[in-house]
Each structure stands twice: as C-alpha cells, then as structure tokens.
C-alpha positions as a printed Julia matrix, in Angstrom:
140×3 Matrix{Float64}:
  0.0     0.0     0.0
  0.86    3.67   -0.72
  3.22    5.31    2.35
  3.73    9.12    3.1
  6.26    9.28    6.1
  7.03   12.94    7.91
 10.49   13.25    6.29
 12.16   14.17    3.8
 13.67   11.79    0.89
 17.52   12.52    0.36
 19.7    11.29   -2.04
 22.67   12.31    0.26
 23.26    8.33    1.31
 27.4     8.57   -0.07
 27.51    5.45   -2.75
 29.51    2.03   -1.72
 32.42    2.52   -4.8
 31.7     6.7    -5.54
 31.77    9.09   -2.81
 30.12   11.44   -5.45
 27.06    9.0    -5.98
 23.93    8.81   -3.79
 21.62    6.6    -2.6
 18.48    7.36   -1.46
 17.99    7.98    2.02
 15.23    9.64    4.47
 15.45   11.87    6.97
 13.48   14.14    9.55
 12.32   17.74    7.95
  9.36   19.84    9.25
  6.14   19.15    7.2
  7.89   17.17    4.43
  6.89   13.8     3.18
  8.59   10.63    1.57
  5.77    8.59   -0.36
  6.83    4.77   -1.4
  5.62    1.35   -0.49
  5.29   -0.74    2.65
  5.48   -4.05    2.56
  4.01   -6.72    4.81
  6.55   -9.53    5.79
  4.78  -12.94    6.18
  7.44  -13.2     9.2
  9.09  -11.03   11.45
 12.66  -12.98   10.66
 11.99  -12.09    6.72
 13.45   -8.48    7.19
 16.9    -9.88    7.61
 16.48  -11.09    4.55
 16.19   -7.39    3.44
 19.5    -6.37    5.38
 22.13   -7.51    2.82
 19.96   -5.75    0.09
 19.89   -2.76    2.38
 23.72   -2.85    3.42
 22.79   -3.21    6.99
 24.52   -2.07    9.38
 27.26   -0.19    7.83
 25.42    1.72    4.96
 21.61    2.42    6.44
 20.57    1.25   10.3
 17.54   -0.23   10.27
 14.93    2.1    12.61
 11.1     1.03   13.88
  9.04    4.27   12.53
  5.42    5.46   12.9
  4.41    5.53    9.01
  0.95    7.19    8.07
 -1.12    5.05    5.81
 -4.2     5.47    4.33
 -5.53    2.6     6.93
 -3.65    4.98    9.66
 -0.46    4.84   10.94
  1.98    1.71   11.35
  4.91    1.01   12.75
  7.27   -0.11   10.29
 10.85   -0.87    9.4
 12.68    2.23    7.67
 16.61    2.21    6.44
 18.2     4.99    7.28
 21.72    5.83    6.6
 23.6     7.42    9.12
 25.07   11.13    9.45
 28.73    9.89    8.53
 27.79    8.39    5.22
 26.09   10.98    4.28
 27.08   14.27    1.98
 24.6    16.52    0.59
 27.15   17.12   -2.44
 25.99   14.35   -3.91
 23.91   13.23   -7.14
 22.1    10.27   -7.99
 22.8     8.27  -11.16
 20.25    8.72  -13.93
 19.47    4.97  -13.79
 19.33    4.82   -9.91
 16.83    7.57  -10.24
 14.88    6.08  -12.84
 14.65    2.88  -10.32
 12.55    5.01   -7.82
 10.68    6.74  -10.78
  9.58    3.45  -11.45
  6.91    3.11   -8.9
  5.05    6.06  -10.15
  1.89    4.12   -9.66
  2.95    4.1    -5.81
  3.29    8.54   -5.87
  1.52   11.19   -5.96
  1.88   13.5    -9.36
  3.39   16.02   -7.07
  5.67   13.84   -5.69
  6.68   12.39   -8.73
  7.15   16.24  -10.25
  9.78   16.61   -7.5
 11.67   12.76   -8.27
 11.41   14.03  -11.76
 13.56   16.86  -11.41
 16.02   15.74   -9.18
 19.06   16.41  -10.28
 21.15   13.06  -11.34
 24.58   12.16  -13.16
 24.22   10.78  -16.33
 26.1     8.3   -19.06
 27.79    6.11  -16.58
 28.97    3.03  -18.2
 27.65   -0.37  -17.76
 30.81   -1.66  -15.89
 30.25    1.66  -13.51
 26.58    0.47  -13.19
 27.25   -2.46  -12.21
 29.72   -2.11   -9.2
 27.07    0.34   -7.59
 24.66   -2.26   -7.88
 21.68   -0.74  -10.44
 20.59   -2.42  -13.34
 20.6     0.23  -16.04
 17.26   -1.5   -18.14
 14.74    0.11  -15.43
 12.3     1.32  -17.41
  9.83    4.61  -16.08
C-alpha cells in the first residue's frame, strides 16, 4: 500500500564505490513527506532477509518508525543511513533515479514532479553500473 512518512527523501546516502554517488535515504524535515511502499513480511525474521539488500549495518541502520497510511499509521521498518555516510554534495545516477521513478503508480503527481527533477549524473557506463549495484534496463 501507498506510504507518506514525515520526512524528507535525500539522495545524500554517499555510494559504496563513488563518494560522489547517492543513494536514497530519508530523513526528519518539518512538514515534508517521503511517499513509497510498505510491505508486509509474512514473518518477522523475513526483514533480515532485506539487510544484505539494504547494506545493513554499515550503509543504512535499520529504525522502527510510525508511518501514516491510508488505513492509519503503522509502525514499520525504515533504512536509514547514518550522518557519517552521508554528503549533501551528492547526485544520484540517472538509472538509480529512474529505479525510484519506477513506482510512479505508488506517488503522488506532485511527488513524482519533484523525483522528476532531481538532479542526477548521467552516461555512466555499464561496468560503472554495475559495481554500484543498479541495473541500467529500469524502465519509467
């Protein structure tokens, strides 16, 4: 189901092999909102299953958060990365971006305005791609 969580997406999460790359990342801002998707694990154990994916510990922490639904609020598993690997000088790459553009179905057309025109570094090659981890056929 369809998320909106009282922060603030960032894309200041420093990348694993390029300290100029970012991953996305949330984090607490006054009246701002990250929309996305919460899944329901079938078992509590399942979210370590998520860790690796999520580079947890080292890149994100995994926090319990109050998340407002539209059947209320939850409490829910967030990653977030912490305040040493982060750097607000940092860009996502174009394909990385078009990864979260991909659940447009999931946002809001304001929200997805504001993805849109995030700022992003394009033309990385394949090899590049693939040490960060993103598939470069996401399609929007």
């Amino acid at each position: 189901s369809g998320i909106r969580w009282m922060s603030v997406l960032s894309h200041a999460r420093r990348g694993k092999s390029d300290r100029l790359l970012a991953h996305a990342n949330v984090r607490q801002q006054q009246g701002a909102v990250v929309e996305g998707v919460l899944y329901q694990l079938t078992a509590p154990a399942q979210i370590l299953d998520m860790d690796p994916f999520e580079g947890h510990p080292e890149a994100y922490r995994r926090e319990v958060c109050t998340i407002a639904t539209e059947e209320g609020a939850l409490s829910g598993w967030v990653y977030i990365a912490p305040v040493e690997n982060t750097d607000d000088n940092c860009l996502p790459a174009r394909e990385y971006l078009d990864h979260l553009l991909a659940g447009r179905d999931y946002l809001s057309d304001d929200y997805y305005r504001r993805l849109c025109a995030q700022p992003c570094v394009d033309e990385l090659d394949r090899r590049s791609l693939t040490m960060l981890g993103i598939y470069a056929g996401t399609q929007r």
